[in-house]
Short mmCIF file of C-alpha atoms and ligand atoms in Angstrom, two decimals:
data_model
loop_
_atom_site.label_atom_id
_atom_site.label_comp_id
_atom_site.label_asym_id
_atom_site.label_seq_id
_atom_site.Cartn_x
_atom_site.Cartn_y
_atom_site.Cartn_z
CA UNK J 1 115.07 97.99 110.74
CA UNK J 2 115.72 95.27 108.21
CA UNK J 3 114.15 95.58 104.97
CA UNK J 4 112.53 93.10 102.69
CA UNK J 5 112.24 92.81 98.60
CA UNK J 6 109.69 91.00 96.96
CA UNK J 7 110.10 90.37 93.42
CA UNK J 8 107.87 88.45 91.00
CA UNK J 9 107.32 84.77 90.81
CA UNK J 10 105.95 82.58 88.78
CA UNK J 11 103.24 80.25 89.96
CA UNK J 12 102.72 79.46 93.64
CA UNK J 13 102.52 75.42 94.50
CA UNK J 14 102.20 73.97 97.54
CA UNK J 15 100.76 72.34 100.51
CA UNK J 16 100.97 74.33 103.59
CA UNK J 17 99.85 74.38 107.28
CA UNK J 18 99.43 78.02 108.76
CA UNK J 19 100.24 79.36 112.19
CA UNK J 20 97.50 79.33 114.90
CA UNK J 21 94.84 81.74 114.90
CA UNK J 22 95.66 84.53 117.02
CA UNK J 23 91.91 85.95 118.21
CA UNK J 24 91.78 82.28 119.81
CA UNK J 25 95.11 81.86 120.62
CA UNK J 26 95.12 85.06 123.50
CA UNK J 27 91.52 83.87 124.64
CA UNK J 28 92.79 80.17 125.26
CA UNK J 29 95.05 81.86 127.54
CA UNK J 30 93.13 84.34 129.25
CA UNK J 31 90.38 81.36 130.13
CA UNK J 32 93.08 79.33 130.70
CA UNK J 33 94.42 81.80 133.36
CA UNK J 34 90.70 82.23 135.20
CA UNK J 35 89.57 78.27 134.63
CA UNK J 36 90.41 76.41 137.69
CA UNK J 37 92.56 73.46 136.69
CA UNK J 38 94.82 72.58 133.75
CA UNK J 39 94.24 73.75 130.32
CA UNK J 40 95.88 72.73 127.31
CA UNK J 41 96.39 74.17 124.43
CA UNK J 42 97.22 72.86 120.91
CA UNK J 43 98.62 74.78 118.21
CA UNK J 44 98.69 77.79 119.58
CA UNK J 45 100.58 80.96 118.19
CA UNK J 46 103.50 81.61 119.12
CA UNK J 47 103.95 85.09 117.64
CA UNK J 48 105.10 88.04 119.47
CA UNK J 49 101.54 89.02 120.23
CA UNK J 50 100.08 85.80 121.90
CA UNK J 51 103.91 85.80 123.82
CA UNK J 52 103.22 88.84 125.46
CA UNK J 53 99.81 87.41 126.82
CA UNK J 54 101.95 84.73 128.38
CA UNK J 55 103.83 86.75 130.38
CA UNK J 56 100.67 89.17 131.08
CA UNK J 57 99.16 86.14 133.05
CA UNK J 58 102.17 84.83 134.38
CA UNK J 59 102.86 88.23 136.20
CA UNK J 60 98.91 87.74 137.43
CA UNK J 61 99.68 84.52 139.20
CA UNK J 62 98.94 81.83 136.12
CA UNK J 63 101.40 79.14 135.11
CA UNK J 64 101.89 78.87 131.54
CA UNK J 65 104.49 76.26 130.24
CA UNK J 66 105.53 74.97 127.01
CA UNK J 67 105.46 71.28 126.14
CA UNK J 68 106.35 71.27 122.47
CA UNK J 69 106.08 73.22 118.99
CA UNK J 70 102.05 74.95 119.89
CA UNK J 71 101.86 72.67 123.17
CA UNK J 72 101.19 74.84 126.07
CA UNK J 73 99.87 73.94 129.08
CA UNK J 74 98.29 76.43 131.59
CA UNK J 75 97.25 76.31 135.31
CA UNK J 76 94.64 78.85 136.07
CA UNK J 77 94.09 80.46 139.59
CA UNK J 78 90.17 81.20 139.35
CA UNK J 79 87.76 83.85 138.27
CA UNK J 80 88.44 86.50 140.92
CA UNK J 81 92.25 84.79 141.98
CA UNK J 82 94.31 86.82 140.09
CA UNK J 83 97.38 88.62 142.07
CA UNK J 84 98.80 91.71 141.79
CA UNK J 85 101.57 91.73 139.06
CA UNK J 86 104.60 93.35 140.28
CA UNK J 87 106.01 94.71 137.25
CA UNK J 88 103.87 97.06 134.44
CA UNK J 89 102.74 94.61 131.77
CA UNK J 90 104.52 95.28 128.19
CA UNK J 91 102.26 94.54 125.22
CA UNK J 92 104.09 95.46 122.63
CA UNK J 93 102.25 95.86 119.56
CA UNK J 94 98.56 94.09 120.43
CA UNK J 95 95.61 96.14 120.73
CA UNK J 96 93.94 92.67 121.11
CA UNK J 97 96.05 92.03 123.74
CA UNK J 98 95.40 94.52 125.48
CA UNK J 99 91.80 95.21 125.64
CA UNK J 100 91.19 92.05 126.63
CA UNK J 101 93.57 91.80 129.50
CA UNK J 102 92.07 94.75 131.04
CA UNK J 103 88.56 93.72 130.65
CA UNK J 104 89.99 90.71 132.89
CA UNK J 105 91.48 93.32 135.24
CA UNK J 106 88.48 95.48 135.78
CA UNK J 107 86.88 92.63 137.54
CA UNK J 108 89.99 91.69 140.11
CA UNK J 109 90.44 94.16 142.74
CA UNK J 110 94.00 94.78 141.86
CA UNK J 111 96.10 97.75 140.30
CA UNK J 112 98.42 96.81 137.05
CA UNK J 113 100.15 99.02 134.81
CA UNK J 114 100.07 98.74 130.89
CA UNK J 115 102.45 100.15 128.25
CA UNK J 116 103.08 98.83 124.88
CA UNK J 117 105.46 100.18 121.32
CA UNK J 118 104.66 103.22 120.01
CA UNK J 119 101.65 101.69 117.30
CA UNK J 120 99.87 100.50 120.64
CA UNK J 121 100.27 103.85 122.51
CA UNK J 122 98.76 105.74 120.01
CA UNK J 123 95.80 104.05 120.01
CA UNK J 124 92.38 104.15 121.88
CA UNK J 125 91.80 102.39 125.00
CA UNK J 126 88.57 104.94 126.21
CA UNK J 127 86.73 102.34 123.94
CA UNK J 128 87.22 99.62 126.65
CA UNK J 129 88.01 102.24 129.67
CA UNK J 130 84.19 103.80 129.35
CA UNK J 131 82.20 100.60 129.74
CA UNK J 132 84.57 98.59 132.00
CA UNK J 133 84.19 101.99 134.60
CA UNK J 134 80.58 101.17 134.82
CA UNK J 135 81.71 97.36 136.29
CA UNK J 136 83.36 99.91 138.75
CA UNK J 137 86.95 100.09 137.35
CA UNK J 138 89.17 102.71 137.76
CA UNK J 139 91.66 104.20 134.68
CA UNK J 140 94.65 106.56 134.71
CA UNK J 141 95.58 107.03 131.23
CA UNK J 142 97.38 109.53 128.56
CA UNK J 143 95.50 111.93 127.20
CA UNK J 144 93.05 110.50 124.55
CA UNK J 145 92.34 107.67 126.69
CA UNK J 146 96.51 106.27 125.56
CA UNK J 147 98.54 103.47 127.15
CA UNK J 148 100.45 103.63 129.27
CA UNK J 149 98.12 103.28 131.81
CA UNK J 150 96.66 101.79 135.22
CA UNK J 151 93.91 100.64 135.92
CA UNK J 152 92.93 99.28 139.59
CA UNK J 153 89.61 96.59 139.23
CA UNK J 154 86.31 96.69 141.10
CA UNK J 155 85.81 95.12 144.37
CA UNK J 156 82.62 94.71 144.30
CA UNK J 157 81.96 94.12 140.03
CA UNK J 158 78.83 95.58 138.78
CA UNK J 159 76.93 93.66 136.29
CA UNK J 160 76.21 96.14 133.25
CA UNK J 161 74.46 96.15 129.96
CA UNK J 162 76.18 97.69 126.84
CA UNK J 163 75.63 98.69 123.65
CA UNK J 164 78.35 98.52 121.56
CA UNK J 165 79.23 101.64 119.58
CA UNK J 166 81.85 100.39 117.22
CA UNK J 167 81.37 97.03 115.46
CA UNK J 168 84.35 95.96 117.95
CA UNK J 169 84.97 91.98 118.94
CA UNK J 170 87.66 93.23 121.00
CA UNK J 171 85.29 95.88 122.98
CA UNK J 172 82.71 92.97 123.17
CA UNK J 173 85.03 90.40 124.68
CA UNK J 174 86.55 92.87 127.57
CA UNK J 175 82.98 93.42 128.55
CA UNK J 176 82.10 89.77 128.83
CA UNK J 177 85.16 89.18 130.11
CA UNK J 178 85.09 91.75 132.99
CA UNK J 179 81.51 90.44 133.89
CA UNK J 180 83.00 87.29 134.75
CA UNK J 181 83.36 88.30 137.97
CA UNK J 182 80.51 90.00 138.46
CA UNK J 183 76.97 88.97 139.77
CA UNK J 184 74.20 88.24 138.22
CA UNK J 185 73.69 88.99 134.26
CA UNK J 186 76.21 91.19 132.01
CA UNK J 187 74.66 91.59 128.49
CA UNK J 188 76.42 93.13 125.94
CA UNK J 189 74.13 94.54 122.74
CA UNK J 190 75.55 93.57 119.44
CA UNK J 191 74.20 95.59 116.29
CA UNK J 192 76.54 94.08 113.92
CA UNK J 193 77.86 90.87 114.38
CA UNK J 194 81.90 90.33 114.99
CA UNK J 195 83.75 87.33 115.51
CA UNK J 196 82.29 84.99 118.36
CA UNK J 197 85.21 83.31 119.52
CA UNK J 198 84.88 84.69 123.48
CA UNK J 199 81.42 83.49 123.03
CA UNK J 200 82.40 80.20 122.07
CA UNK J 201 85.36 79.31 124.33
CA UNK J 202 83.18 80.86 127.42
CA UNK J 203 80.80 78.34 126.32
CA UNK J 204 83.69 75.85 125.94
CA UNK J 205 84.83 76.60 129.20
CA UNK J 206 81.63 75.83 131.22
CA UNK J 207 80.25 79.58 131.12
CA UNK J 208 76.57 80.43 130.50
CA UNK J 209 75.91 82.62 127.47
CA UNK J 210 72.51 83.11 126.20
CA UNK J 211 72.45 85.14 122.37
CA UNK J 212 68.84 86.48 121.38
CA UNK J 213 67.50 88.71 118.66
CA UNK J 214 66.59 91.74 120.54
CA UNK J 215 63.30 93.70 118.69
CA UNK J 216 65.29 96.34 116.89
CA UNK J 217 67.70 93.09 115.21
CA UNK J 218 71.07 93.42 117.53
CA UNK J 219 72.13 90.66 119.33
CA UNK J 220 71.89 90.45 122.90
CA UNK J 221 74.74 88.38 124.39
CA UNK J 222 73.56 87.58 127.78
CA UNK J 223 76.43 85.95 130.21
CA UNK J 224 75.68 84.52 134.02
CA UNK J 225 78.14 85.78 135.94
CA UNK J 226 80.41 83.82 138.48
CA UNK J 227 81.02 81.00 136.99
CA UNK J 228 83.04 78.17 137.82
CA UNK J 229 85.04 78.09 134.71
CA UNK J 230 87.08 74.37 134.18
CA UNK J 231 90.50 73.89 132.63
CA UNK J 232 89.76 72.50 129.06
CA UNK J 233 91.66 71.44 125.82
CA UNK J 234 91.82 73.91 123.33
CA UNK J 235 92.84 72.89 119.46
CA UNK J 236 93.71 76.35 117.80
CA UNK J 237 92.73 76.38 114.32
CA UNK J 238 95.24 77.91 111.28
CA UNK J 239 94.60 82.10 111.20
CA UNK J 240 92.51 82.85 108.43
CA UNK J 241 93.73 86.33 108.86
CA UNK J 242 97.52 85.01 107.78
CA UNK J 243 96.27 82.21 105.26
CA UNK J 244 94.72 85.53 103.47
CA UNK J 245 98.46 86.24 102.46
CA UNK J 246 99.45 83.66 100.72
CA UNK J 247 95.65 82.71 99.61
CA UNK J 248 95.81 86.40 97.67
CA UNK J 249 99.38 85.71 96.24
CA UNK J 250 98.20 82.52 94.51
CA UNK J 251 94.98 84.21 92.89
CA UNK J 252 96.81 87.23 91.38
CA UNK J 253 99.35 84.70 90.25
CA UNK J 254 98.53 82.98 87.14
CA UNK J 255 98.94 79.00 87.24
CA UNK J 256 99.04 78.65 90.94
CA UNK J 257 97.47 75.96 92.64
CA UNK J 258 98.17 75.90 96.98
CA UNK J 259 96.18 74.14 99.72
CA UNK J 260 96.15 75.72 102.91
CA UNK J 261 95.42 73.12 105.65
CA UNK J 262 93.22 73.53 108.57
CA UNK J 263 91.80 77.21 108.64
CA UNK J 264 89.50 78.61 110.56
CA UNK J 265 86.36 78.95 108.81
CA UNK J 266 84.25 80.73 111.64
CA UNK J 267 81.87 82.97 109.28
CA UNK J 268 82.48 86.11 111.19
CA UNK J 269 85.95 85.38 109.81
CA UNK J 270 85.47 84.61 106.07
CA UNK J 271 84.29 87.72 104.81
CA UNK J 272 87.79 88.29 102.45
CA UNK J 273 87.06 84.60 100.92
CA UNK J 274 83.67 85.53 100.04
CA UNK J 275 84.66 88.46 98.51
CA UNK J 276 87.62 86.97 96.39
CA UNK J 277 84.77 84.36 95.23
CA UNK J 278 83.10 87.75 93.89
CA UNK J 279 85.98 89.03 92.16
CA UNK J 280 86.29 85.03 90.01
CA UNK J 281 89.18 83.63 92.37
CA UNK J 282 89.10 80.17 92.23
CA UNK J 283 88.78 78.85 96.05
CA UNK J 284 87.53 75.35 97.06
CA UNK J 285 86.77 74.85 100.71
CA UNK J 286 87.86 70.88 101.20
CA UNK J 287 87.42 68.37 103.78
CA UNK J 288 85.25 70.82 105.85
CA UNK J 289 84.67 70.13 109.38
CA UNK J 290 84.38 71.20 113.02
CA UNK J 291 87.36 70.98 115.26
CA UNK J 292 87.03 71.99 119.10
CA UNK J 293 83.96 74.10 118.15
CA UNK J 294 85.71 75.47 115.60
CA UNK J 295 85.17 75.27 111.86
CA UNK J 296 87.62 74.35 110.15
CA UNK J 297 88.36 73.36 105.99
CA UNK J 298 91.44 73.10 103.51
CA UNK J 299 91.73 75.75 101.42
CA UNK J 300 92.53 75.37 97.69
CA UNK J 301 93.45 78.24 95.41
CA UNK J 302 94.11 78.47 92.11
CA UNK J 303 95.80 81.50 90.46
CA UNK J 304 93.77 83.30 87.77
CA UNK J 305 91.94 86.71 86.32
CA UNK J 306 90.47 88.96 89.29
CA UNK J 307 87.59 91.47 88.36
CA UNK J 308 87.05 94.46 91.15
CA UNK J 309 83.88 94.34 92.91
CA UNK J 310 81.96 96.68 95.74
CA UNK J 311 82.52 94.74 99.45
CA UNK J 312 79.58 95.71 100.88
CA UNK J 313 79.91 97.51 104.09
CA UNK J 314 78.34 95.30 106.31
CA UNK J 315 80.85 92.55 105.72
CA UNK J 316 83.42 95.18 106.97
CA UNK J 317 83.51 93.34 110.60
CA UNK J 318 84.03 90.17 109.08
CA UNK J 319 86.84 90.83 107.25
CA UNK J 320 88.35 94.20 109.15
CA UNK J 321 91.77 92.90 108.87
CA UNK J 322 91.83 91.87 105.53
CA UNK J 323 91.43 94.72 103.89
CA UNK J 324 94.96 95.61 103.54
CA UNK J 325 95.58 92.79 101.16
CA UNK J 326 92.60 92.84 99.46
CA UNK J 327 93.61 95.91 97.94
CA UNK J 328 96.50 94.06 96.96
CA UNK J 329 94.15 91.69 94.75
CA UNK J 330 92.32 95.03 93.59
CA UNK J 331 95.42 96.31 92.54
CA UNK J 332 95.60 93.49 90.03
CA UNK J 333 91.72 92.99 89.15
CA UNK J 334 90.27 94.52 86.41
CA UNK J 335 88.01 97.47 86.84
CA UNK J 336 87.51 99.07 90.27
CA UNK J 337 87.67 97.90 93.77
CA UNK J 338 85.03 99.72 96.12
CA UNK J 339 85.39 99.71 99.80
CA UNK J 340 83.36 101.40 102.27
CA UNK J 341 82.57 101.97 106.03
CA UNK J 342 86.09 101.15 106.71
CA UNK J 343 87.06 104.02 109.17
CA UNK J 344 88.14 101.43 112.03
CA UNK J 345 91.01 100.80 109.74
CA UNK J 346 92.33 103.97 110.63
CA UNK J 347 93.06 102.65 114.63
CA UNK J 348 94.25 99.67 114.14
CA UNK J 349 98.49 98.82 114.00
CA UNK J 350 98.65 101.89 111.70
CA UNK J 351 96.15 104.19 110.20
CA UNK J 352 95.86 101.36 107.51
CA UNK J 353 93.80 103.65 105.30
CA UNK J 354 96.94 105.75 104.89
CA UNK J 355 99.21 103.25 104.79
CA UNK J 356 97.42 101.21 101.88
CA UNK J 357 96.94 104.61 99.55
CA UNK J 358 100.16 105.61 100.27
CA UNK J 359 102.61 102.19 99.70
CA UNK J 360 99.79 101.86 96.65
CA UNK J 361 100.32 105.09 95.17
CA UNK J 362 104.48 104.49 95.46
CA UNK J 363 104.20 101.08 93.36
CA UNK J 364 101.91 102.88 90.39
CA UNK J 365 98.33 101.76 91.58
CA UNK J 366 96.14 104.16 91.12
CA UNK J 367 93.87 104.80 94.21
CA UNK J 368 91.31 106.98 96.17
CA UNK J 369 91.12 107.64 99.47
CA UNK J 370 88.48 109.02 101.79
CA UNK J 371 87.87 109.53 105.63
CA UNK J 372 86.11 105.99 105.23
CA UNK J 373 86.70 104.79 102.23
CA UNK J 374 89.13 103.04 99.78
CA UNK J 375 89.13 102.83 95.99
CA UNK J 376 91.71 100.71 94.29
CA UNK J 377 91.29 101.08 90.40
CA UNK J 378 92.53 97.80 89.05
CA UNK J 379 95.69 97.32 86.94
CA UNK J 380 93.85 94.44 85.08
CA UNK J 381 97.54 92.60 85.22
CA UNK J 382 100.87 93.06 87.23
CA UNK J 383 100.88 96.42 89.28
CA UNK J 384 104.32 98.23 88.16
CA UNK J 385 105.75 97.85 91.37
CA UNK J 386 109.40 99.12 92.01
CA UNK J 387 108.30 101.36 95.34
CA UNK J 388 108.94 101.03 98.87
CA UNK J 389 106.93 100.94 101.46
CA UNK J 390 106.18 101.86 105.16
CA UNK J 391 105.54 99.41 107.53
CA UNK J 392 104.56 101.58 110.03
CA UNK J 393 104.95 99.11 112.81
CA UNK J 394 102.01 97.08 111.19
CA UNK J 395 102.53 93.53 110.69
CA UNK J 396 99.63 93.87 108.37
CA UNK J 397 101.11 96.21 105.76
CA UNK J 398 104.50 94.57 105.36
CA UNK J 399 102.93 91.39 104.58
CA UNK J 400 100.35 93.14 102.19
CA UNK J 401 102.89 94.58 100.12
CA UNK J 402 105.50 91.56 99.95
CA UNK J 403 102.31 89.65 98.43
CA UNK J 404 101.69 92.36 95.75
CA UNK J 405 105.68 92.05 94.98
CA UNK J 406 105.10 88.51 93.88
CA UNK J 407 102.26 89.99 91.21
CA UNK J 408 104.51 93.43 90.14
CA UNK J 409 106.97 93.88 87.13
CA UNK J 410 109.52 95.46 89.36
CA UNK J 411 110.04 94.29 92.41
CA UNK J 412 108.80 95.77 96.09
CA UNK J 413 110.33 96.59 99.03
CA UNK J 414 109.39 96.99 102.74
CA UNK J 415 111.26 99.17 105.07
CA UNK J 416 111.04 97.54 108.22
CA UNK J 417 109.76 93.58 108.26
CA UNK J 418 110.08 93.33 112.20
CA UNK J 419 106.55 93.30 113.03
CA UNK J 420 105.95 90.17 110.62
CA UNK J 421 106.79 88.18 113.76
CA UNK J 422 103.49 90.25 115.80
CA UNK J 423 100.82 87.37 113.80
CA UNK J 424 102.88 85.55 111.27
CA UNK J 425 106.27 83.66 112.32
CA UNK J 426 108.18 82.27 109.68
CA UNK J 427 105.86 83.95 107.11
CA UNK J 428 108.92 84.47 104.91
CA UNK J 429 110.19 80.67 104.55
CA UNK J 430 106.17 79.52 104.55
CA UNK J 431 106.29 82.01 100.93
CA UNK J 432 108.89 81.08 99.72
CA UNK J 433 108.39 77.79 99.84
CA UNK J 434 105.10 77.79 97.95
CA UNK J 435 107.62 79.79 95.43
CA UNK J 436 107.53 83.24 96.27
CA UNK J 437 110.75 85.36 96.37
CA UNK J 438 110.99 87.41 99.23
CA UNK J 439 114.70 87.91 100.29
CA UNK J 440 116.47 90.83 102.25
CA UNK J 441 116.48 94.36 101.10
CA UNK J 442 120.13 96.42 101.25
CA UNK J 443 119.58 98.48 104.24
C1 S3P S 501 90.18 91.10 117.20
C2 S3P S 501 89.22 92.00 116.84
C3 S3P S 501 89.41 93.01 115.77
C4 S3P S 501 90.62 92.68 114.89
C5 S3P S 501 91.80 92.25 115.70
C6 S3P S 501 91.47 91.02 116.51
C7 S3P S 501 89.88 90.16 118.30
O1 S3P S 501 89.63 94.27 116.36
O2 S3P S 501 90.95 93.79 114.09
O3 S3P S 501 92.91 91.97 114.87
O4 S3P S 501 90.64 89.16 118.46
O5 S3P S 501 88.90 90.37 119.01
P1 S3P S 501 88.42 95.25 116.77
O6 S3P S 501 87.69 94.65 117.91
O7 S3P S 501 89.08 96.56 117.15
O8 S3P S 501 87.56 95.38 115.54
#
């Protein structure tokens, strides 16, 4: 494991561009891999996460080649021309991954085997297993519904309608993406919007998806299935997800002023901008536009005073990942930070509930924590700092807790920064070049 400090900076100036976004980066592939013809894809992550989708279609019979820096190009076989891989598929650490990949799998009547690291084997899969069985799938998995697993497709794909239970994009997408291959109409019910991005790159890719307001307010996402999907160009926007690292460090840190070009600005996306707005950060959207399909702006921060605020609940699934390092910012704010309905924290890369109360209460940040709920009471200033913390094989948290070094009075340290590389390569250089100073712990 290699450890990483973090010790107080100064002010934050810079200019940056950010790494693609990942949610579209492993969809550009997946469509890539059913579209018939070439797509190409620019700026497209390549973290360990999006790598491991790579090989995932190359073992299923899809060429996927790299041009330059983000340049990929990808021949796809076909909805329904997928081969059997020969070798169980290794995800490593992405849930996203993952689900996704086997929604594509329940509709090709093959058998694959999935395993992943330890983070991904602990969590649930019977959230995609359930409704992909009804297309006619078939599962063998760990108790709990765990990886590894196999799963053989349908022959003959079912068409189903589902109601999502969880507020999950990733649930949503294996559906639509398993009714691909499947006759006739797959509808997936929506109660609370997530991020659209299957939607739109379905859309993108010549599919038919029809959204309506159903009477009791859900959406009902309403695909054709069968499809002759086309090879397309792709333009991957920069990850809000990672831009919200180095976005927080320059608000808690007094005379910055960064611009972070090209982010996605999907609203199912934004919900941890919005709510820095609340707590008096100073962020300018510039030079907004649509890129691909995709909105996109420049970000501008400016470093300053934060105040805690209640995120209402209802944002949660626009901002579920963000979380983590918002309660970095509320660690600095004044007064209390409120979050609730934020039990889906607890399944993602870690049990990021935990993690956050615990790597808060080891740097002197006082903080509450309940089955669904997270209460950061504000320093009003610098946290003290000084603790170290553990990743827990979550990208998420080490890169939480190296931004809340830059705003402590003694530094903080990270036990293991290995699973930076998941979302976020080169997120130590991109820091310290807007004039952070992260360097290498003494393990
Ligand atoms: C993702 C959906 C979210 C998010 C994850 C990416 C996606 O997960 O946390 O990082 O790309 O669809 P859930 O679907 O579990 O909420």
């Amino acid at each position: 494991m290699t450890s990483l400090v973090s010790s107080t900076t100064g002010a934050l100036a810079g200019t940056t561009a950010l790494p693609g976004d990942k949610s579209i980066s492993h969809r550009s592939l997946l469509l890539g891999a059913l579209a018939v013809g070439e797509t190409v894809v620019h700026g497209l992550l390549e973290g360990e996460d999006v790598l491991n989708t790579v090989e995932a279609i190359r073992k299923l019979g899809a060429q996927a080649e790299r041009d330059e820096a983000g340049v990929w190009h990808i021949h796809g076989v076909g909805i329904g021309g997928l081969r059997e891989p020969d070798q169980v598929i290794d995800y490593g650490n992405s849930g996203t991954g993952a689900r996704l990949l086997l929604g594509v799998l329940a509709g090709h009547p093959i058998t694959a085997f999935i395993t992943g690291d330890a983070s991904l084997c602990s969590r649930p899969m019977n959230r995609v297993a359930g409704p992909l069985s009804d297309f006619g799938a078939r599962f063998v998995t760990r108790e709990g519904g765990r990886l590894p697993l196999a799963v053989t497709g349908a022959t003959d794909p079912m068409p189903i309608t589902y109601r999502l239970p969880v507020a999950s994009a990733q649930v949503k997408s294996a559906v639509l993406l398993a009714g691909l291959n499947a006759p006739g109409f797959t509808t997936v019910i929506e109660p609370e919007p997530t991020r659209d991005h299957t939607e739109l790159m379905l859309r993108h890719f010549g599919a038919e998806i029809d959204i309506s307001d159903g009477d009791d307010g859900a959406a009902h996402i309403r695909l054709t299935g069968q499809p002759e999907l086309s090879g397309q160009r792709v333009v991957v926007p920069g990850d809000p997800s990672s831009a919200a690292f180095p976005a927080v460090a320059a608000a808690i840190s007094a005379g910055s002023d960064i611009t972070l070009m090209r982010i996605g600005m999907n609203p199912r996306r934004t919900g941890l901008f919005e709510t820095l707005l609340e707590m008096g950060a100073n962020i300018e959207r510039l030079n907004e536009r649509t890129e691909a399909g995709e909105p996109v702006a420049d970000l501008r921060i400016r470093g300053g005073r934060l105040n805690g605020v209640e995120v209402p609940p209802e944002r949660a699934p626009r901002m579920i990942d963000e979380y983590p390092v918002l309660a970095m910012a509320a660690s600095v704010a004044a007064g209390d930070t409120v979050m609730r309905g934020v039990k889906e924290l607890r399944v993602k890369e870690s049990d990021r509930l935990a993690a956050v109360a615990q790597g808060l209460s080891a740097c002197g940040v006082s903080v509450e924590e309940g089955e669904d709920y997270l209460i950061v009471h504000g320093n009003a200033g610098p946290a003290p700092g000084g603790g170290t913390v553990a990743t827990d094989l979550d990208h998420r948290i080490a890169m939480s807790f190296l931004v809340l070094g830059a705003a402590s009075e003694k530094s903080v340290t990270v036990d293991d920064a290995g699973p930076i590389d998941t979302s976020f390569p080169g997120f130590v250089d991109l820091m310290n070049g807007l004039g952070a100073s992260i360097g290498a712990g003494n393990r």
